[in-house]
Short mmCIF file of C-alpha atoms in Angstrom, two decimals:
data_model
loop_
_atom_site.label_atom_id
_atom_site.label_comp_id
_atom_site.label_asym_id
_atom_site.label_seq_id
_atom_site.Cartn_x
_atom_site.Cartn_y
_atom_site.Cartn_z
CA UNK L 483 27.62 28.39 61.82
CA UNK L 484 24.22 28.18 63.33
CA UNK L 485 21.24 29.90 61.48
CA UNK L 486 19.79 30.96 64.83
CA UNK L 487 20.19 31.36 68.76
CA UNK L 488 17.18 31.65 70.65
CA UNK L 489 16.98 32.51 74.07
CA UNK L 490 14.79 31.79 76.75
CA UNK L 491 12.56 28.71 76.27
CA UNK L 492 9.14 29.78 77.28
CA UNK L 493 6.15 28.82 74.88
CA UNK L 494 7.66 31.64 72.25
CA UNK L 495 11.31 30.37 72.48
CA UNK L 496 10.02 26.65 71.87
CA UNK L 497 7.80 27.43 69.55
CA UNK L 498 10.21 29.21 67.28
CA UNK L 499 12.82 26.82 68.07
CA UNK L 500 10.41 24.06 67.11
CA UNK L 501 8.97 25.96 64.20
CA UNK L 502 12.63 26.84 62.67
CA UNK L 503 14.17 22.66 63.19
CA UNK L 504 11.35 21.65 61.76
CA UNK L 505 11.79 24.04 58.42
CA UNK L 506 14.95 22.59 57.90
CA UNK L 507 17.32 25.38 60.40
CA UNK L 508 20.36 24.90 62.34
CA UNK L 509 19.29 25.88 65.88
CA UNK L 510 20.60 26.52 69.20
CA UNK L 511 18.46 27.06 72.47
CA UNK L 512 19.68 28.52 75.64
CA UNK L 513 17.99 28.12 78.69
CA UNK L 514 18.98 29.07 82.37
CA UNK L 515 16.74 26.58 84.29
CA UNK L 516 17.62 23.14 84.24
CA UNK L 517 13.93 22.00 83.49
CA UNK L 518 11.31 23.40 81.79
CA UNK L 519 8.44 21.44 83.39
CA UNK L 520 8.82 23.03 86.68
CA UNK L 521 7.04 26.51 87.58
CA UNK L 522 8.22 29.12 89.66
CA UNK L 523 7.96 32.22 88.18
CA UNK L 524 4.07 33.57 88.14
CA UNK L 525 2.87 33.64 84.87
CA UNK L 526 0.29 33.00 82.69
CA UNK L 527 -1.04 29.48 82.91
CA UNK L 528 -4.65 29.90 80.85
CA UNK L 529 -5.59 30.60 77.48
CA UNK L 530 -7.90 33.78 76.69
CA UNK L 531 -10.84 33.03 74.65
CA UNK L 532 -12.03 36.46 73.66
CA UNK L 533 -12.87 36.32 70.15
CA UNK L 534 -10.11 37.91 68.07
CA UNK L 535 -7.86 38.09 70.55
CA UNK L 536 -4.68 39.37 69.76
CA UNK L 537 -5.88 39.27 66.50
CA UNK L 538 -6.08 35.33 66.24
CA UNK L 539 -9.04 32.60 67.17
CA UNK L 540 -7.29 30.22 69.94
CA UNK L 541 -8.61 26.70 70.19
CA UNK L 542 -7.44 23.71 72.74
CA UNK L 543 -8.47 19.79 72.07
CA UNK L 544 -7.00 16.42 72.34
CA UNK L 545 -4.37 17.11 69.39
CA UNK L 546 -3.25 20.36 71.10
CA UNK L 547 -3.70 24.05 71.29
CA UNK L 548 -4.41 25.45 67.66
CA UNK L 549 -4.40 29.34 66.11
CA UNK L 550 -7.06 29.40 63.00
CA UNK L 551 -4.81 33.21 61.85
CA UNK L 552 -1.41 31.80 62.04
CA UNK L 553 -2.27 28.31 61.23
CA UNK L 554 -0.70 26.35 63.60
CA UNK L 555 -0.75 24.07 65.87
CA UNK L 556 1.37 23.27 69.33
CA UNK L 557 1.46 20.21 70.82
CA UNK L 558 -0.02 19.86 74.05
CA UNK L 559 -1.59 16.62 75.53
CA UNK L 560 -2.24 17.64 79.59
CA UNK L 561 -5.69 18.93 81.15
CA UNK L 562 -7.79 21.56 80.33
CA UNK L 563 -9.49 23.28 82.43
CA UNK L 564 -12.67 25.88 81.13
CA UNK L 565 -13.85 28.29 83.04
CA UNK L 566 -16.94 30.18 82.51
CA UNK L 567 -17.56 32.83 84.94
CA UNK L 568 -15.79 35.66 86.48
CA UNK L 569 -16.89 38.14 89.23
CA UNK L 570 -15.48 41.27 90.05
CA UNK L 571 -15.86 41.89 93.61
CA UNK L 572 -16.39 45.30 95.67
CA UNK L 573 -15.15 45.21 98.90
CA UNK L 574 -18.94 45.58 99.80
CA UNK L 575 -19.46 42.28 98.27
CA UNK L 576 -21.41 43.92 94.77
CA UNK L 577 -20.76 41.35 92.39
CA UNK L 578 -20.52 41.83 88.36
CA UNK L 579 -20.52 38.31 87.06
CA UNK L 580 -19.28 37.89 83.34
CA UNK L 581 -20.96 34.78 81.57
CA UNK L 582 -21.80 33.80 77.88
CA UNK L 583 -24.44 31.85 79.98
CA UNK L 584 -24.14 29.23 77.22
CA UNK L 585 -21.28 27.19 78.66
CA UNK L 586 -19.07 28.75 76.54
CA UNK L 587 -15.55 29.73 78.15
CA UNK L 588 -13.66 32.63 79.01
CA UNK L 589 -10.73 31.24 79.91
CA UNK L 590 -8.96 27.50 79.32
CA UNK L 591 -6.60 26.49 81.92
CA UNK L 592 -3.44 24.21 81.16
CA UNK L 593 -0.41 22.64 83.01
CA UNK L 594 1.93 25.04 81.52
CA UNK L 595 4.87 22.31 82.88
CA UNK L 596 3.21 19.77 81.18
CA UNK L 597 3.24 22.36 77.73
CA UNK L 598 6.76 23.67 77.74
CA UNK L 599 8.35 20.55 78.88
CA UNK L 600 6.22 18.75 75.77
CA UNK L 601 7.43 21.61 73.28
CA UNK L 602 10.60 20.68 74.71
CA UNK L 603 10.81 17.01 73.86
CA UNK L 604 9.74 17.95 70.71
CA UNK L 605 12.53 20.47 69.93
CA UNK L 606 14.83 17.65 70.71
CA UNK L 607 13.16 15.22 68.27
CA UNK L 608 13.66 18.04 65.62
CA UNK L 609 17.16 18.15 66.19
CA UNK L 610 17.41 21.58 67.85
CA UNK L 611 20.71 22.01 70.15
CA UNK L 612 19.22 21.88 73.96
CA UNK L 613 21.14 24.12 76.29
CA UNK L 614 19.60 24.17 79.78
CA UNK L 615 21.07 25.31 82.83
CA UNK L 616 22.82 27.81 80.55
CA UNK L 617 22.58 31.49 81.49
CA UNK L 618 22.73 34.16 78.57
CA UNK L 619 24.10 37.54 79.81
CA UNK L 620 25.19 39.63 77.22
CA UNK L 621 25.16 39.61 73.23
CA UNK L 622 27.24 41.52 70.56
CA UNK L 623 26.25 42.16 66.96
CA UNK L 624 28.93 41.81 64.52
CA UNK L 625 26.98 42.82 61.41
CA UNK L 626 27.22 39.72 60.18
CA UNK L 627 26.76 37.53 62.94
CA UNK L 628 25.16 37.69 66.73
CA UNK L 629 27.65 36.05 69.68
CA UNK L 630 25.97 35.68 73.15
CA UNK L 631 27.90 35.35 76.17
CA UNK L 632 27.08 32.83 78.09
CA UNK L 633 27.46 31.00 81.59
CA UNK L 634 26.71 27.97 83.04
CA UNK L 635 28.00 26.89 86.68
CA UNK L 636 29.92 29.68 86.81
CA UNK L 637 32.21 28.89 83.65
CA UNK L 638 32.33 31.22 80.53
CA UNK L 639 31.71 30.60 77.25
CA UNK L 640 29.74 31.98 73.95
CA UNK L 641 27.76 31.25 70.86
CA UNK L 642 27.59 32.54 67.51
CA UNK L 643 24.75 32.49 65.42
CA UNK L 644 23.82 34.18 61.73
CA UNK L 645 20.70 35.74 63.90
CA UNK L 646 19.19 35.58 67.04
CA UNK L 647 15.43 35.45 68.44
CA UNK L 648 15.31 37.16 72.03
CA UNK L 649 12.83 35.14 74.09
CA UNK L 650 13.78 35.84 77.60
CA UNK L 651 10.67 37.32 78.84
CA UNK L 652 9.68 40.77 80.34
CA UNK L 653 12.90 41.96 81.79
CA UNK L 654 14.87 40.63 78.84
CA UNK L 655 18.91 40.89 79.31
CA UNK L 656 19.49 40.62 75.68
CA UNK L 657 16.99 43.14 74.65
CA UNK L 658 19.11 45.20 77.08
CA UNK L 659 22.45 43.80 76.31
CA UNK L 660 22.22 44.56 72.38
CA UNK L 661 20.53 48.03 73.10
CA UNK L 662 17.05 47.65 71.84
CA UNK L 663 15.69 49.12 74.98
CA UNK L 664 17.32 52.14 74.94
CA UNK L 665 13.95 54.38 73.61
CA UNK L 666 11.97 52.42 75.61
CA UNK L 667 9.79 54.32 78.85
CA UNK L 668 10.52 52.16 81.70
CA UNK L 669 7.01 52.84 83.81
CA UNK L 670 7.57 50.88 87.09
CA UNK L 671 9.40 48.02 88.33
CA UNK L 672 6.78 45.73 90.44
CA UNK L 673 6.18 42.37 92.18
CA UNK L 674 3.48 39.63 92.41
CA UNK L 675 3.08 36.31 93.52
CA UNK L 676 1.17 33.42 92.63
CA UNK L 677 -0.05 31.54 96.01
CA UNK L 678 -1.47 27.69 95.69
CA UNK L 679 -3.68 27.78 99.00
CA UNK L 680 -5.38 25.47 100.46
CA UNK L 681 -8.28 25.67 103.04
CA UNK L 682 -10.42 28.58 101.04
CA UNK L 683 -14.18 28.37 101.91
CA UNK L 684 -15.49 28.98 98.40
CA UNK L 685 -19.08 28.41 97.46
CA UNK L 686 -17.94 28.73 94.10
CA UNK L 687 -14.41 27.48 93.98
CA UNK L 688 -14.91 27.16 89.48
CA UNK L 689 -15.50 30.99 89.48
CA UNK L 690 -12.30 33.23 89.14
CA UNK L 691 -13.12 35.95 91.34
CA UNK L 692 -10.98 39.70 91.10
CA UNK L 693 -11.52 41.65 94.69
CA UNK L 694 -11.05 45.22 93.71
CA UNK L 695 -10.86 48.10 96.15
CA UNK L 696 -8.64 50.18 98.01
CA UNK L 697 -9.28 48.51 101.36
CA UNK L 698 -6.40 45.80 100.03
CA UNK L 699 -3.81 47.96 99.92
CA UNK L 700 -2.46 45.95 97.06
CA UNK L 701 -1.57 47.42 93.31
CA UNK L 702 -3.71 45.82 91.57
CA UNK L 703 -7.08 43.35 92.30
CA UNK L 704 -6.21 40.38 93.70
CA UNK L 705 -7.31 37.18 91.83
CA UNK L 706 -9.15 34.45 93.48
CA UNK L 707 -9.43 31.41 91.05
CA UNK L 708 -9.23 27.44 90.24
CA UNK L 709 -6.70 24.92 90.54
CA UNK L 710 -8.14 23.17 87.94
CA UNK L 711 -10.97 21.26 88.94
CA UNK L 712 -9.15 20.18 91.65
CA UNK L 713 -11.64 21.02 95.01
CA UNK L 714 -9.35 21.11 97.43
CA UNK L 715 -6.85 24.11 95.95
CA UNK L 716 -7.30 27.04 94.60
CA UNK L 717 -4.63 30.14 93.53
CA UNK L 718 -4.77 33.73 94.08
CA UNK L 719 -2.13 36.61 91.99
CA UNK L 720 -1.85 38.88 94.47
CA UNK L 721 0.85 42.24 93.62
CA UNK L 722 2.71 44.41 95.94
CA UNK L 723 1.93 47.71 97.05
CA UNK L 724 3.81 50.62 96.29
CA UNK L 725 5.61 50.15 100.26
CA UNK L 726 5.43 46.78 101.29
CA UNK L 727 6.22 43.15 99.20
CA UNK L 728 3.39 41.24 98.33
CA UNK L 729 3.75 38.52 101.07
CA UNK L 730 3.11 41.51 103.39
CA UNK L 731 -0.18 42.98 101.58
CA UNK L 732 -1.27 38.75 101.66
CA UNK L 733 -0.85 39.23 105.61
CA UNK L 734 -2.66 42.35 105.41
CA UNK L 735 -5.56 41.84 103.03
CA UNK L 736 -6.73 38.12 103.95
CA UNK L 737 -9.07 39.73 106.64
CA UNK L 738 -10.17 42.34 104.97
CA UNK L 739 -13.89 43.49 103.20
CA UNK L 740 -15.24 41.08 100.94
CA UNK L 741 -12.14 38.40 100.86
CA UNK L 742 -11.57 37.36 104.13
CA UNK L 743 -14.90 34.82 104.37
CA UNK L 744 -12.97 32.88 101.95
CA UNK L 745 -9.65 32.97 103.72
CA UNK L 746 -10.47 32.52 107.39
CA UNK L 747 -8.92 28.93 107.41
CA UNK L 748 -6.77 29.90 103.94
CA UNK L 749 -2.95 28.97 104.26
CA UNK L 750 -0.38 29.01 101.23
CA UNK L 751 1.53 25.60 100.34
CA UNK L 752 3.05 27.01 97.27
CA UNK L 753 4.37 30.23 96.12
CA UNK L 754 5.87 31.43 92.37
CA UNK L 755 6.86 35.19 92.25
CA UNK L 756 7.59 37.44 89.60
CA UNK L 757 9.60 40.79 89.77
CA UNK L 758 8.96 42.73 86.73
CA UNK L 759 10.10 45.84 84.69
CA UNK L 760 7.12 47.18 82.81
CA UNK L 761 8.10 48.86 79.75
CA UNK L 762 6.98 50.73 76.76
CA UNK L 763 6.67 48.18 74.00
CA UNK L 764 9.13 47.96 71.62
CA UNK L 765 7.08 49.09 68.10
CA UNK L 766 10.24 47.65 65.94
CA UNK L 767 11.57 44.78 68.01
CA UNK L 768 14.26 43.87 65.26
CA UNK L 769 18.15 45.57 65.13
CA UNK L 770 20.28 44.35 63.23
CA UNK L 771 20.24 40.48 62.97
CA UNK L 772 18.61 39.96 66.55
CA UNK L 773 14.90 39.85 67.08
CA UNK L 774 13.06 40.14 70.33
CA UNK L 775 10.05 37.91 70.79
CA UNK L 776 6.93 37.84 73.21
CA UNK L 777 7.53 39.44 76.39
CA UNK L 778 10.60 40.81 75.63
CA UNK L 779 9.04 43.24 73.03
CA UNK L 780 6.13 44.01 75.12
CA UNK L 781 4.38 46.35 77.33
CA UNK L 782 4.57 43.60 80.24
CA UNK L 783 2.86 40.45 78.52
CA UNK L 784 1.88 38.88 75.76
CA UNK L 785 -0.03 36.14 77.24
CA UNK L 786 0.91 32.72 76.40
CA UNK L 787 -0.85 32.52 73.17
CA UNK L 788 1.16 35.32 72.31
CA UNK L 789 3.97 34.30 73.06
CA UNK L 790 3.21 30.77 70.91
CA UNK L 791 1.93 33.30 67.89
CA UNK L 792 5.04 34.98 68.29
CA UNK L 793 7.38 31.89 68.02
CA UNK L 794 6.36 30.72 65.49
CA UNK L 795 5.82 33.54 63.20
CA UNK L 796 9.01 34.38 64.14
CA UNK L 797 10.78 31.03 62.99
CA UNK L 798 9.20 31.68 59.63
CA UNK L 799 9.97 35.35 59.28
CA UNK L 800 13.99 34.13 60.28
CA UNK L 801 13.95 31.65 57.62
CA UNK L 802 12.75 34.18 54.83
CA UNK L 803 15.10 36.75 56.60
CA UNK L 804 18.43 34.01 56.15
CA UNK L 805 17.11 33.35 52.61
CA UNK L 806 17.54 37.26 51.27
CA UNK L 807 13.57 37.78 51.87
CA UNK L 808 12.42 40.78 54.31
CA UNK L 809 10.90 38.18 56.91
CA UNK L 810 11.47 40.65 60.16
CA UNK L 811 9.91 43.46 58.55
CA UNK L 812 6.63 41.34 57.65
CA UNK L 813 6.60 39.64 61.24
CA UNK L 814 7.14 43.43 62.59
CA UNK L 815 3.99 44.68 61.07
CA UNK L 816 1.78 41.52 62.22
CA UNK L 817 3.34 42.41 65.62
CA UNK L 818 2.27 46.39 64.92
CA UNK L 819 -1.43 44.87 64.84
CA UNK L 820 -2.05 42.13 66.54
CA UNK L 821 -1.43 43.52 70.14
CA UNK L 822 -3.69 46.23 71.58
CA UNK L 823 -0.98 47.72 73.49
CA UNK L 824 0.84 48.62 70.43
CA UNK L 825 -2.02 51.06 69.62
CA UNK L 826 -1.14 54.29 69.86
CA UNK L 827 -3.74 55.28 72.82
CA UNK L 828 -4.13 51.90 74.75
CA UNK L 829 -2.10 52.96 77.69
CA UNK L 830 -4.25 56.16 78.13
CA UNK L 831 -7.62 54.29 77.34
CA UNK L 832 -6.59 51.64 80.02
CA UNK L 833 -6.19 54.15 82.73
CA UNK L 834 -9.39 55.97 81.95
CA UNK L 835 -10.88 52.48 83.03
CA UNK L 836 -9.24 51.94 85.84
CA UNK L 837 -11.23 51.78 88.95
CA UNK L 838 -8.61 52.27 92.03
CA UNK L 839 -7.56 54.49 93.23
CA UNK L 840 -10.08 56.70 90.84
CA UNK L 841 -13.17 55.61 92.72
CA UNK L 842 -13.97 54.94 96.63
CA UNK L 843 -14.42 52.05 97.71
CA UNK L 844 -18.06 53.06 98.51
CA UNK L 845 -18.48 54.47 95.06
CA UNK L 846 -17.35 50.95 93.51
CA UNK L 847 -20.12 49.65 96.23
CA UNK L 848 -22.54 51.67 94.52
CA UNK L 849 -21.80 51.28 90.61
CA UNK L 850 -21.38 47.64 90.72
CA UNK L 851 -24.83 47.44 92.74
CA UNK L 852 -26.00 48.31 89.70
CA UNK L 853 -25.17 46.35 87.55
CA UNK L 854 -25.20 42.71 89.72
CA UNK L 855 -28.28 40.92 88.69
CA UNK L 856 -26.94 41.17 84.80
CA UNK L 857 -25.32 38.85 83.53
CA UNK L 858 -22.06 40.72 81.36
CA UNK L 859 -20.44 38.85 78.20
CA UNK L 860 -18.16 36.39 79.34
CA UNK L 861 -14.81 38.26 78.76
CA UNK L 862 -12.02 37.44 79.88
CA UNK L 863 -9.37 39.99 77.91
CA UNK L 864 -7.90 42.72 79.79
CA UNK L 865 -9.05 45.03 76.42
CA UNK L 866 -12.55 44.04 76.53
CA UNK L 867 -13.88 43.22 80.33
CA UNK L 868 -13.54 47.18 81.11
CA UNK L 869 -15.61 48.44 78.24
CA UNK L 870 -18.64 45.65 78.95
CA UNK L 871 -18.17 46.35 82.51
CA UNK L 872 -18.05 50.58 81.78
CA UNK L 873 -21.48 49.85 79.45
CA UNK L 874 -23.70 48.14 81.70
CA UNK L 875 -22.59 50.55 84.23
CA UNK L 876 -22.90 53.31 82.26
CA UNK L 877 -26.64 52.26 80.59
CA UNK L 878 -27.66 53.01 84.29
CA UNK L 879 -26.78 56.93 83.96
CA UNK L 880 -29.78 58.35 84.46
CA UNK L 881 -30.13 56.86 87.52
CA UNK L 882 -26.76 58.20 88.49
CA UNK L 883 -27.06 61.40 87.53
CA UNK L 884 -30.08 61.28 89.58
CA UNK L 885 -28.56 59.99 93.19
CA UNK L 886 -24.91 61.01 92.64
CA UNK L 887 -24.12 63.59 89.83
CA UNK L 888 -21.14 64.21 91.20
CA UNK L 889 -19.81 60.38 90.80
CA UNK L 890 -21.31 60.78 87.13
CA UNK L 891 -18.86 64.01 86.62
CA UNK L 892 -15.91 61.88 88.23
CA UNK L 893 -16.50 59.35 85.70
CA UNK L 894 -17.32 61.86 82.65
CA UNK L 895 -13.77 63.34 83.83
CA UNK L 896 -11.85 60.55 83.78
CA UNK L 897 -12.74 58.76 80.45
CA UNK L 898 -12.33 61.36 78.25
CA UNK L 899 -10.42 59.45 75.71
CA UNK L 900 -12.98 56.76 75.89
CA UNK L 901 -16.67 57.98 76.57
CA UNK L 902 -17.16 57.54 73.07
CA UNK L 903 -16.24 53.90 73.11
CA UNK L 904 -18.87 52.97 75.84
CA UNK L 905 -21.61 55.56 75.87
CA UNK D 817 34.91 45.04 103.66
CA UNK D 818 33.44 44.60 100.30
CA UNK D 819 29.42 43.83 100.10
CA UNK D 820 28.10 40.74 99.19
CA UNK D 821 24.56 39.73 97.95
CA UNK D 822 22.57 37.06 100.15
CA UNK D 823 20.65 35.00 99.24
CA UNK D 824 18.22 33.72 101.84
CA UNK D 825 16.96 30.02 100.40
CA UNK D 826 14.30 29.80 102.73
CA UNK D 827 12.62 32.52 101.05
CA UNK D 828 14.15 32.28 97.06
CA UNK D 829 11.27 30.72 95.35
CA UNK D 830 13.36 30.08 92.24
CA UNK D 831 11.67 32.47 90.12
CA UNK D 832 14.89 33.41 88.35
CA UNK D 833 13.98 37.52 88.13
CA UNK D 834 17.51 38.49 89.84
CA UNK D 835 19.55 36.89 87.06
CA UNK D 836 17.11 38.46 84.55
CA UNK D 837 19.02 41.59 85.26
CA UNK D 838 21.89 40.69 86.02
CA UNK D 839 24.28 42.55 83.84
CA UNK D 840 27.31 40.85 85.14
CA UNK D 841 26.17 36.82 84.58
CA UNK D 842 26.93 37.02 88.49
CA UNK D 843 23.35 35.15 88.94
CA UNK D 844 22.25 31.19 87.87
CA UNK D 845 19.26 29.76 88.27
CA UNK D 846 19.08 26.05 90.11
CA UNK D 847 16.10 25.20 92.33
CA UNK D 848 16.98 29.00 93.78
CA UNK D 849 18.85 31.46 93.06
CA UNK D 850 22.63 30.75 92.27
CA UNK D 851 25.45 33.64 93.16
CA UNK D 852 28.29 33.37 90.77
CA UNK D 853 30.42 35.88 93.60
CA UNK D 854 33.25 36.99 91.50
CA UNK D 855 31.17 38.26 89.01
CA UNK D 856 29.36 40.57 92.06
CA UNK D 857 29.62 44.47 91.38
CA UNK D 858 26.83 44.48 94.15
CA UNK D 859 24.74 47.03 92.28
CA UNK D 860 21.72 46.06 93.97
CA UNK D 861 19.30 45.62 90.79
CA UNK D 862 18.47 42.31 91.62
CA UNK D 863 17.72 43.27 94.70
CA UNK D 864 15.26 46.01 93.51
CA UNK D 865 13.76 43.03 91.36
CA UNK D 866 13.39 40.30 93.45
CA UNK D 867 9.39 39.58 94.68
CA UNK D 868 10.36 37.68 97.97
CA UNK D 869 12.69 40.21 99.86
CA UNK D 870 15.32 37.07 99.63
CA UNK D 871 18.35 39.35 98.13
CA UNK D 872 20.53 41.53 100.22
CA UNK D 873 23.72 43.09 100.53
CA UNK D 874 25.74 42.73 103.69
#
């Protein structure tokens, strides 16, 4: 019998199918799409350099990308991109940059293709059995053994495996199918895309640029940034709003405030879209002899670091698990840590920081005029940019409760949890 | 007349999310989305998932 089936190959199905072959395991790998180097889903293509980020030090050179905490390494030979500023935008046009100012990066860009199609060459070199263009769709725990149904062209079939590693992302069907999500708080189920464009005027097409305010009618900021250094593209993550899909809030917003100087002449030549079902994160993502991996355990994302993290700690927590030691319950704990939304008031902290609908767009004028001739640590992690932003902003509060006390009381009122943290 | 799910390739960008939920392996994944009809309860969560507006039931 096979020791494992994993399923989904993204970077943490790879890299646990890589991790596990290469230890000496019988593997199996079931994927629905028929190849790996082709994106169409929007995801994460960049790695976050925040120090300590999900409690690991991430590093990307010729040999690959490299995790000083888990001690590993993933191939990965393809371009690099750094990038070393951000701006967050009002729709006035009040600009907080982030910048270490010393070259350093926030965020490294990669072909993500170019990674998971590399990852899976590899897996075939280590003798892992490749199953593309192979749907999973359900899984059944015997006690002993995991079988997952499976279907490719339309024809039936299944595999059996001692255990199995649940890669298959956000909305995972065999976290569902094998009941793990049953105690989980399903928050919203939401849509983004990822547009290429081409044709943005851009004075500063190497900045990633976030336009927040309520004038864009969109769920979340929309995201303005690189196509590697390439000059004549650049991509924008754009969500839905709670009415209309995203390709309508695109037609809506691209004229709007502080965007639409860059997309007068802007048109879109490629599009990747990604429905998701946000969820509670699963705190114990093991039952039984199945454990779910990366995004499939998460609240939304793991990032792709994560997810590579996640592999491979996984692969070695399996083979201790097969061999009689308690391998899921030491990769459960490192999961328990190592990710911020796991934390028992992260969800709450987060939406003291958030600035729409909370604030006006005039008021987001106003408190990012305050703050725009600093120059903010260059952050790039969803965790840390709001507290450095909320500081600098907040060092200015005499001066607000000078000229608008009653903004200051907004803001005292809706960070509770987390005035401590930045005052 | 029993519904059907459509699946308008012009718009499918192949991001696979309807056969993510798909609790019936009714949906593949090849350059776009791939129905699997027989398998169709039409339940309509792939439509509720899909980011294009290319899914619907006639």
């Amino acid at each position: 019998m096979l020791d494992i089936v994993i399923v989904g190959a993204g970077p943490a199905g790879l890299m646990a199918a890589l991790t596990a072959a290469r230890d000496g395991l019988k593997i199996a790998l079931v994927e629905k799409r028929r190849d790996v180097s082709i994106i169409t889903r929007a995801c994460c293509q960049q790695l976050i350099m925040d120090e300590g980020y999900e409690g690991d030090t991430v590093s990307a050179g010729p040999e690959g990308i490299s995790f000083q905490q888990s001690g590993c390494m993933v191939p990965y030979n393809g371009p690099l991109f750094p990038v070393t500023r951000k701006y967050y935008i009002s729709p006035g046009g009040r600009r907080i940059c982030f910048d270490h100012g010393d070259g350093r990066p926030l965020a490294v860009q990669f072909d993500k293709g170019r990674l998971l199609q590399g990852l899976w060459e590899s897996c075939a070199e280590a003798g892992v059995k490749l199953m593309p263009a192979t749907t999973a769709w359900d899984a059944t725990d015997s006690g002993s053994s995991i079988t997952v149904s499976l279907t490719r062209s339309g024809r039936r079939s299944v595999i059996e495996a001692r255990c199995a590693l649940l890669a298959d992302g956000v909305n995972s069907r065999m976290a569902g199918a094998l009941g793990l999500n049953r105690n989980r708080t399903h928050f919203v189920t939401t849509q983004c895309m990822v547009y290429t464009l081409e044709g943005v005027e851009d004075p500063e097409p190497h900045v990633m640029k976030s336009f927040m305010g309520n004038i864009y009618n969109s769920r979340a900021p929309i995201i303005l940034y690189p196509y590697f250094d390439d000059p004549t593209r650049m991509r924008m993550c754009i969500a839905r709003n709670k009415n209309d899909l995203t390709a309508k809030v695109y037609d809506y917003a691209r004229d709007k405030a502080s965007l639409a100087p860059y997309m007068k002449n802007a048109r879109i030549v490629k599009a990747a879209g990604c429905g998701l079902r946000a969820y509670s994160s699963l705190l114990q993502p093991r039952l039984g002899n199945a454990l779910a991996v990366g995004d499939a355990a998460a609240f939304v994302e793991v990032e792709t670091q994560g997810a590579l993290m996640c592999g491979f700690r996984a692969a070695k927590a399996s083979k201790d698990e097969l061999e009689g030691r308690p391998g899921f319950d030491g990769y459960t704990h490192w999961w328990q840590q190592a990710f911020e939304f796991n934390g028992p008031d992260a969800l709450r902290v987060a939406q003291g920081y958030a600035l729409t609908p909370t604030y006006t767009d005039e008021e987001l004028d106003y408190l990012f005029g305050l703050v725009e001739n600093e120059m903010l640590p260059g952050s790039y992690s969803q965790y840390n940019t709001p507290k450095y932003m909320w500081n600098a902003i907040l060092a200015h509060t005499a001066q607000i409760d000078c000229e608008r006390p009653g903004l200051l009381e907004k803001i005292g009122a809706n960070m509770k949890l987390t005035i401590s943290d930045t005052l | 007349m029993t519904m059907q799910l459509h699946i308008d390739d012009k718009v499918c960008v192949g991001c696979g999310c309807c056969g993510d939920v798909c609790a019936q392996g009714a949906l593949e994944l090849a350059d776009t989305a791939l129905l699997i009809p027989e398998h169709c309860v039409a339940c309509g969560d792939c439509i509720e998932m899909c980011p294009t507006g290319a899914l619907s039931l006639a």
